[in-house]
Amino acid sequence: MELYNYIKSLHLIFVITWFAGLFYIVRLFVYQIEAKEKPSPEREILLKQYKIMTYRLWYIITWPSAILATFFAFWLLHLMPSWLQMPWMQVKLGFVSLLFAYQFKCQQMYKQLQNDNFKYSSNFMRLWNEGATIILFAVVFLAVLKNALNWIYGVVGIFLFSILIMLGFKFYKRIREKK
């Protein structure tokens, strides 16, 4: 049982750093997209700096954290294989799959921005940034409550939370546009 607690602790640490990386990378994407609208030489200076920052965050923190969180998750499942039969774990693993899809899309966005290919607006990126937040809420509630029977309530709650985030985003956008 002591080994289990160490493995669980390491899993949680790397989940936290993984999410920190996902939250911050998209914020850096917002800044990078907005920097392209700056006048020269500020634009070139900022774009060069943001490319360095995103590279370091993505490959030194985010990807290693995702890999280590996954490694320790598999170790935990090896120690507790009965969890795979539990509905809450199956739903949680579905959300983890969504998280990896989110990360792979962020990887695509990262490569585009590194190549000065600006396909998305900063407003889109601000909204995109909330995807990881929604997944985080779902995974934490499932892991703590260990109840997938009420997952419908959870989905409704996440949906309502998403609506609140979008309303907050629109409110913030109006305030920013007035300034």
PDB file of C-alpha atoms in Angstrom:
ATOM      1  CA  MET A   1       0.000   0.000   0.000  1.00  0.00           C
ATOM      2  CA  GLU A   2       2.907   2.351   0.634  1.00  0.00           C
ATOM      3  CA  LEU A   3       4.129   1.896  -2.963  1.00  0.00           C
ATOM      4  CA  TYR A   4       0.611   2.728  -4.158  1.00  0.00           C
ATOM      5  CA  ASN A   5       0.670   6.062  -2.271  1.00  0.00           C
ATOM      6  CA  TYR A   6       4.032   7.030  -3.785  1.00  0.00           C
ATOM      7  CA  ILE A   7       2.886   6.146  -7.290  1.00  0.00           C
ATOM      8  CA  LYS A   8      -0.401   8.003  -6.788  1.00  0.00           C
ATOM      9  CA  SER A   9       1.480  11.064  -5.511  1.00  0.00           C
ATOM     10  CA  LEU A  10       3.773  11.061  -8.538  1.00  0.00           C
ATOM     11  CA  HIS A  11       0.794  10.607 -10.843  1.00  0.00           C
ATOM     12  CA  LEU A  12      -0.969  13.609  -9.279  1.00  0.00           C
ATOM     13  CA  ILE A  13       2.156  15.792  -9.422  1.00  0.00           C
ATOM     14  CA  PHE A  14       2.588  15.130 -13.133  1.00  0.00           C
ATOM     15  CA  VAL A  15      -1.136  15.580 -13.834  1.00  0.00           C
ATOM     16  CA  ILE A  16      -0.883  19.014 -12.184  1.00  0.00           C
ATOM     17  CA  THR A  17       2.200  20.024 -14.178  1.00  0.00           C
ATOM     18  CA  TRP A  18       0.611  18.646 -17.357  1.00  0.00           C
ATOM     19  CA  PHE A  19      -2.476  20.806 -16.883  1.00  0.00           C
ATOM     20  CA  ALA A  20      -0.328  23.807 -15.962  1.00  0.00           C
ATOM     21  CA  GLY A  21       1.471  23.371 -19.262  1.00  0.00           C
ATOM     22  CA  LEU A  22      -1.769  23.024 -21.210  1.00  0.00           C
ATOM     23  CA  PHE A  23      -3.262  26.107 -19.575  1.00  0.00           C
ATOM     24  CA  TYR A  24      -0.179  28.234 -20.167  1.00  0.00           C
ATOM     25  CA  ILE A  25       0.653  27.083 -23.716  1.00  0.00           C
ATOM     26  CA  VAL A  26      -2.666  28.310 -25.078  1.00  0.00           C
ATOM     27  CA  ARG A  27      -2.235  31.593 -23.199  1.00  0.00           C
ATOM     28  CA  LEU A  28       1.151  31.939 -24.941  1.00  0.00           C
ATOM     29  CA  PHE A  29      -0.592  31.219 -28.249  1.00  0.00           C
ATOM     30  CA  VAL A  30      -2.914  34.170 -27.522  1.00  0.00           C
ATOM     31  CA  TYR A  31       0.063  36.448 -26.885  1.00  0.00           C
ATOM     32  CA  GLN A  32       1.889  35.173 -29.968  1.00  0.00           C
ATOM     33  CA  ILE A  33      -1.129  35.796 -32.200  1.00  0.00           C
ATOM     34  CA  GLU A  34      -1.582  39.278 -30.762  1.00  0.00           C
ATOM     35  CA  ALA A  35       2.139  40.026 -31.180  1.00  0.00           C
ATOM     36  CA  LYS A  36       1.856  39.655 -34.967  1.00  0.00           C
ATOM     37  CA  GLU A  37      -0.308  42.805 -34.968  1.00  0.00           C
ATOM     38  CA  LYS A  38       2.384  44.894 -33.238  1.00  0.00           C
ATOM     39  CA  PRO A  39       4.532  47.332 -35.201  1.00  0.00           C
ATOM     40  CA  SER A  40       8.087  46.449 -36.167  1.00  0.00           C
ATOM     41  CA  PRO A  41      10.564  45.897 -34.418  1.00  0.00           C
ATOM     42  CA  GLU A  42       8.353  45.033 -31.413  1.00  0.00           C
ATOM     43  CA  ARG A  43       6.575  42.341 -33.458  1.00  0.00           C
ATOM     44  CA  GLU A  44       9.789  40.515 -34.377  1.00  0.00           C
ATOM     45  CA  ILE A  45      11.182  40.701 -30.861  1.00  0.00           C
ATOM     46  CA  LEU A  46       7.980  39.390 -29.278  1.00  0.00           C
ATOM     47  CA  LEU A  47       7.414  36.633 -31.836  1.00  0.00           C
ATOM     48  CA  LYS A  48      10.971  35.370 -31.390  1.00  0.00           C
ATOM     49  CA  GLN A  49      10.583  35.377 -27.595  1.00  0.00           C
ATOM     50  CA  TYR A  50       7.196  33.630 -27.664  1.00  0.00           C
ATOM     51  CA  LYS A  51       8.577  30.909 -29.933  1.00  0.00           C
ATOM     52  CA  ILE A  52      11.343  30.236 -27.414  1.00  0.00           C
ATOM     53  CA  MET A  53       8.909  30.276 -24.484  1.00  0.00           C
ATOM     54  CA  THR A  54       6.400  27.948 -26.156  1.00  0.00           C
ATOM     55  CA  TYR A  55       9.136  25.542 -27.218  1.00  0.00           C
ATOM     56  CA  ARG A  56      10.501  25.269 -23.678  1.00  0.00           C
ATOM     57  CA  LEU A  57       7.079  24.965 -22.072  1.00  0.00           C
ATOM     58  CA  TRP A  58       5.848  22.411 -24.578  1.00  0.00           C
ATOM     59  CA  TYR A  59       8.873  20.115 -24.726  1.00  0.00           C
ATOM     60  CA  ILE A  60      10.415  20.570 -21.274  1.00  0.00           C
ATOM     61  CA  ILE A  61       7.255  20.676 -19.137  1.00  0.00           C
ATOM     62  CA  THR A  62       4.020  19.756 -20.925  1.00  0.00           C
ATOM     63  CA  TRP A  63       4.938  16.685 -22.983  1.00  0.00           C
ATOM     64  CA  PRO A  64       7.186  15.116 -20.315  1.00  0.00           C
ATOM     65  CA  SER A  65       4.443  15.694 -17.721  1.00  0.00           C
ATOM     66  CA  ALA A  66       1.826  14.064 -19.970  1.00  0.00           C
ATOM     67  CA  ILE A  67       4.073  11.060 -20.526  1.00  0.00           C
ATOM     68  CA  LEU A  68       4.976  10.680 -16.843  1.00  0.00           C
ATOM     69  CA  ALA A  69       1.358  11.163 -15.675  1.00  0.00           C
ATOM     70  CA  THR A  70       0.337   8.431 -18.113  1.00  0.00           C
ATOM     71  CA  PHE A  71       3.183   6.137 -17.038  1.00  0.00           C
ATOM     72  CA  PHE A  72       2.197   6.427 -13.376  1.00  0.00           C
ATOM     73  CA  ALA A  73      -1.493   6.006 -14.280  1.00  0.00           C
ATOM     74  CA  PHE A  74      -0.718   2.702 -15.995  1.00  0.00           C
ATOM     75  CA  TRP A  75       1.331   1.668 -12.966  1.00  0.00           C
ATOM     76  CA  LEU A  76      -1.630   2.470 -10.696  1.00  0.00           C
ATOM     77  CA  LEU A  77      -3.934   0.456 -12.937  1.00  0.00           C
ATOM     78  CA  HIS A  78      -1.440  -2.405 -12.800  1.00  0.00           C
ATOM     79  CA  LEU A  79      -1.581  -2.246  -8.991  1.00  0.00           C
ATOM     80  CA  MET A  80      -5.390  -1.909  -8.972  1.00  0.00           C
ATOM     81  CA  PRO A  81      -6.657  -3.707 -12.108  1.00  0.00           C
ATOM     82  CA  SER A  82     -10.198  -3.940 -10.726  1.00  0.00           C
ATOM     83  CA  TRP A  83     -10.572  -0.192 -11.340  1.00  0.00           C
ATOM     84  CA  LEU A  84     -10.891  -0.872 -15.058  1.00  0.00           C
ATOM     85  CA  GLN A  85     -14.210  -2.616 -14.348  1.00  0.00           C
ATOM     86  CA  MET A  86     -15.611   0.404 -12.497  1.00  0.00           C
ATOM     87  CA  PRO A  87     -17.900   2.697 -14.513  1.00  0.00           C
ATOM     88  CA  TRP A  88     -16.407   5.885 -13.037  1.00  0.00           C
ATOM     89  CA  MET A  89     -12.942   4.846 -14.233  1.00  0.00           C
ATOM     90  CA  GLN A  90     -14.212   4.043 -17.716  1.00  0.00           C
ATOM     91  CA  VAL A  91     -15.825   7.488 -17.975  1.00  0.00           C
ATOM     92  CA  LYS A  92     -12.668   9.095 -16.546  1.00  0.00           C
ATOM     93  CA  LEU A  93     -10.534   7.324 -19.151  1.00  0.00           C
ATOM     94  CA  GLY A  94     -12.881   8.693 -21.813  1.00  0.00           C
ATOM     95  CA  PHE A  95     -12.157  12.210 -20.573  1.00  0.00           C
ATOM     96  CA  VAL A  96      -8.429  11.434 -20.491  1.00  0.00           C
ATOM     97  CA  SER A  97      -8.730  10.397 -24.148  1.00  0.00           C
ATOM     98  CA  LEU A  98     -10.344  13.779 -24.838  1.00  0.00           C
ATOM     99  CA  LEU A  99      -7.457  15.429 -23.017  1.00  0.00           C
ATOM    100  CA  PHE A 100      -4.956  13.708 -25.293  1.00  0.00           C
ATOM    101  CA  ALA A 101      -7.004  14.772 -28.343  1.00  0.00           C
ATOM    102  CA  TYR A 102      -6.881  18.333 -26.975  1.00  0.00           C
ATOM    103  CA  GLN A 103      -3.121  18.071 -26.524  1.00  0.00           C
ATOM    104  CA  PHE A 104      -2.593  16.712 -30.042  1.00  0.00           C
ATOM    105  CA  LYS A 105      -4.623  19.631 -31.426  1.00  0.00           C
ATOM    106  CA  CYS A 106      -2.490  21.996 -29.349  1.00  0.00           C
ATOM    107  CA  GLN A 107       0.578  20.293 -30.846  1.00  0.00           C
ATOM    108  CA  GLN A 108      -0.762  21.065 -34.320  1.00  0.00           C
ATOM    109  CA  MET A 109      -1.414  24.694 -33.330  1.00  0.00           C
ATOM    110  CA  TYR A 110       2.057  24.923 -31.791  1.00  0.00           C
ATOM    111  CA  LYS A 111       3.709  23.771 -35.036  1.00  0.00           C
ATOM    112  CA  GLN A 112       1.656  26.219 -37.087  1.00  0.00           C
ATOM    113  CA  LEU A 113       2.617  29.145 -34.872  1.00  0.00           C
ATOM    114  CA  GLN A 114       6.286  28.103 -34.851  1.00  0.00           C
ATOM    115  CA  ASN A 115       6.100  28.357 -38.659  1.00  0.00           C
ATOM    116  CA  ASP A 116       4.394  31.789 -38.515  1.00  0.00           C
ATOM    117  CA  ASN A 117       1.166  30.270 -39.762  1.00  0.00           C
ATOM    118  CA  PHE A 118      -1.601  32.136 -37.918  1.00  0.00           C
ATOM    119  CA  LYS A 119      -4.842  30.230 -38.571  1.00  0.00           C
ATOM    120  CA  TYR A 120      -6.712  31.179 -35.404  1.00  0.00           C
ATOM    121  CA  SER A 121      -7.679  34.437 -33.733  1.00  0.00           C
ATOM    122  CA  SER A 122      -6.673  35.325 -30.209  1.00  0.00           C
ATOM    123  CA  ASN A 123     -10.378  35.217 -29.267  1.00  0.00           C
ATOM    124  CA  PHE A 124     -10.629  31.646 -30.541  1.00  0.00           C
ATOM    125  CA  MET A 125      -7.570  30.724 -28.467  1.00  0.00           C
ATOM    126  CA  ARG A 126      -9.058  32.283 -25.340  1.00  0.00           C
ATOM    127  CA  LEU A 127     -12.125  30.113 -25.803  1.00  0.00           C
ATOM    128  CA  TRP A 128     -10.029  27.052 -26.734  1.00  0.00           C
ATOM    129  CA  ASN A 129      -8.135  27.480 -23.461  1.00  0.00           C
ATOM    130  CA  GLU A 130     -11.302  26.566 -21.565  1.00  0.00           C
ATOM    131  CA  GLY A 131     -11.338  23.061 -23.068  1.00  0.00           C
ATOM    132  CA  ALA A 132      -8.668  21.852 -20.662  1.00  0.00           C
ATOM    133  CA  THR A 133     -10.555  23.464 -17.763  1.00  0.00           C
ATOM    134  CA  ILE A 134     -13.720  21.541 -18.561  1.00  0.00           C
ATOM    135  CA  ILE A 135     -11.820  18.263 -18.843  1.00  0.00           C
ATOM    136  CA  LEU A 136     -10.032  18.982 -15.548  1.00  0.00           C
ATOM    137  CA  PHE A 137     -13.338  19.480 -13.736  1.00  0.00           C
ATOM    138  CA  ALA A 138     -14.742  16.244 -15.147  1.00  0.00           C
ATOM    139  CA  VAL A 139     -11.678  14.153 -14.293  1.00  0.00           C
ATOM    140  CA  VAL A 140     -11.290  15.522 -10.754  1.00  0.00           C
ATOM    141  CA  PHE A 141     -14.948  15.014  -9.869  1.00  0.00           C
ATOM    142  CA  LEU A 142     -14.916  11.475 -11.256  1.00  0.00           C
ATOM    143  CA  ALA A 143     -11.679  10.601  -9.449  1.00  0.00           C
ATOM    144  CA  VAL A 144     -12.783  12.061  -6.119  1.00  0.00           C
ATOM    145  CA  LEU A 145     -16.447  11.034  -6.086  1.00  0.00           C
ATOM    146  CA  LYS A 146     -15.880   7.724  -7.913  1.00  0.00           C
ATOM    147  CA  ASN A 147     -19.419   7.809  -9.160  1.00  0.00           C
ATOM    148  CA  ALA A 148     -20.245   7.379 -12.814  1.00  0.00           C
ATOM    149  CA  LEU A 149     -23.922   6.664 -12.131  1.00  0.00           C
ATOM    150  CA  ASN A 150     -24.450  10.381 -11.722  1.00  0.00           C
ATOM    151  CA  TRP A 151     -22.291  11.237 -14.713  1.00  0.00           C
ATOM    152  CA  ILE A 152     -25.354  12.674 -16.457  1.00  0.00           C
ATOM    153  CA  TYR A 153     -25.567  15.288 -13.697  1.00  0.00           C
ATOM    154  CA  GLY A 154     -21.867  15.841 -14.128  1.00  0.00           C
ATOM    155  CA  VAL A 155     -22.219  16.342 -17.881  1.00  0.00           C
ATOM    156  CA  VAL A 156     -25.080  18.775 -17.320  1.00  0.00           C
ATOM    157  CA  GLY A 157     -22.943  20.556 -14.719  1.00  0.00           C
ATOM    158  CA  ILE A 158     -19.985  20.722 -17.091  1.00  0.00           C
ATOM    159  CA  PHE A 159     -22.272  22.012 -19.840  1.00  0.00           C
ATOM    160  CA  LEU A 160     -23.630  24.745 -17.535  1.00  0.00           C
ATOM    161  CA  PHE A 161     -20.079  25.537 -16.411  1.00  0.00           C
ATOM    162  CA  SER A 162     -19.081  25.840 -20.081  1.00  0.00           C
ATOM    163  CA  ILE A 163     -21.927  28.265 -20.707  1.00  0.00           C
ATOM    164  CA  LEU A 164     -20.783  30.360 -17.739  1.00  0.00           C
ATOM    165  CA  ILE A 165     -17.228  30.378 -19.096  1.00  0.00           C
ATOM    166  CA  MET A 166     -18.460  31.501 -22.518  1.00  0.00           C
ATOM    167  CA  LEU A 167     -20.601  34.243 -21.007  1.00  0.00           C
ATOM    168  CA  GLY A 168     -17.638  35.365 -18.922  1.00  0.00           C
ATOM    169  CA  PHE A 169     -15.488  35.331 -22.053  1.00  0.00           C
ATOM    170  CA  LYS A 170     -17.975  37.516 -23.941  1.00  0.00           C
ATOM    171  CA  PHE A 171     -18.228  39.904 -20.989  1.00  0.00           C
ATOM    172  CA  TYR A 172     -14.435  40.157 -20.753  1.00  0.00           C
ATOM    173  CA  LYS A 173     -14.171  40.689 -24.522  1.00  0.00           C
ATOM    174  CA  ARG A 174     -16.604  43.622 -24.336  1.00  0.00           C
ATOM    175  CA  ILE A 175     -14.613  45.190 -21.504  1.00  0.00           C
ATOM    176  CA  ARG A 176     -11.356  44.769 -23.463  1.00  0.00           C
ATOM    177  CA  GLU A 177     -12.884  46.267 -26.615  1.00  0.00           C
ATOM    178  CA  LYS A 178     -14.071  49.343 -24.697  1.00  0.00           C
ATOM    179  CA  LYS A 179     -10.512  50.086 -23.547  1.00  0.00           C
TER     180      LYS A 179
END
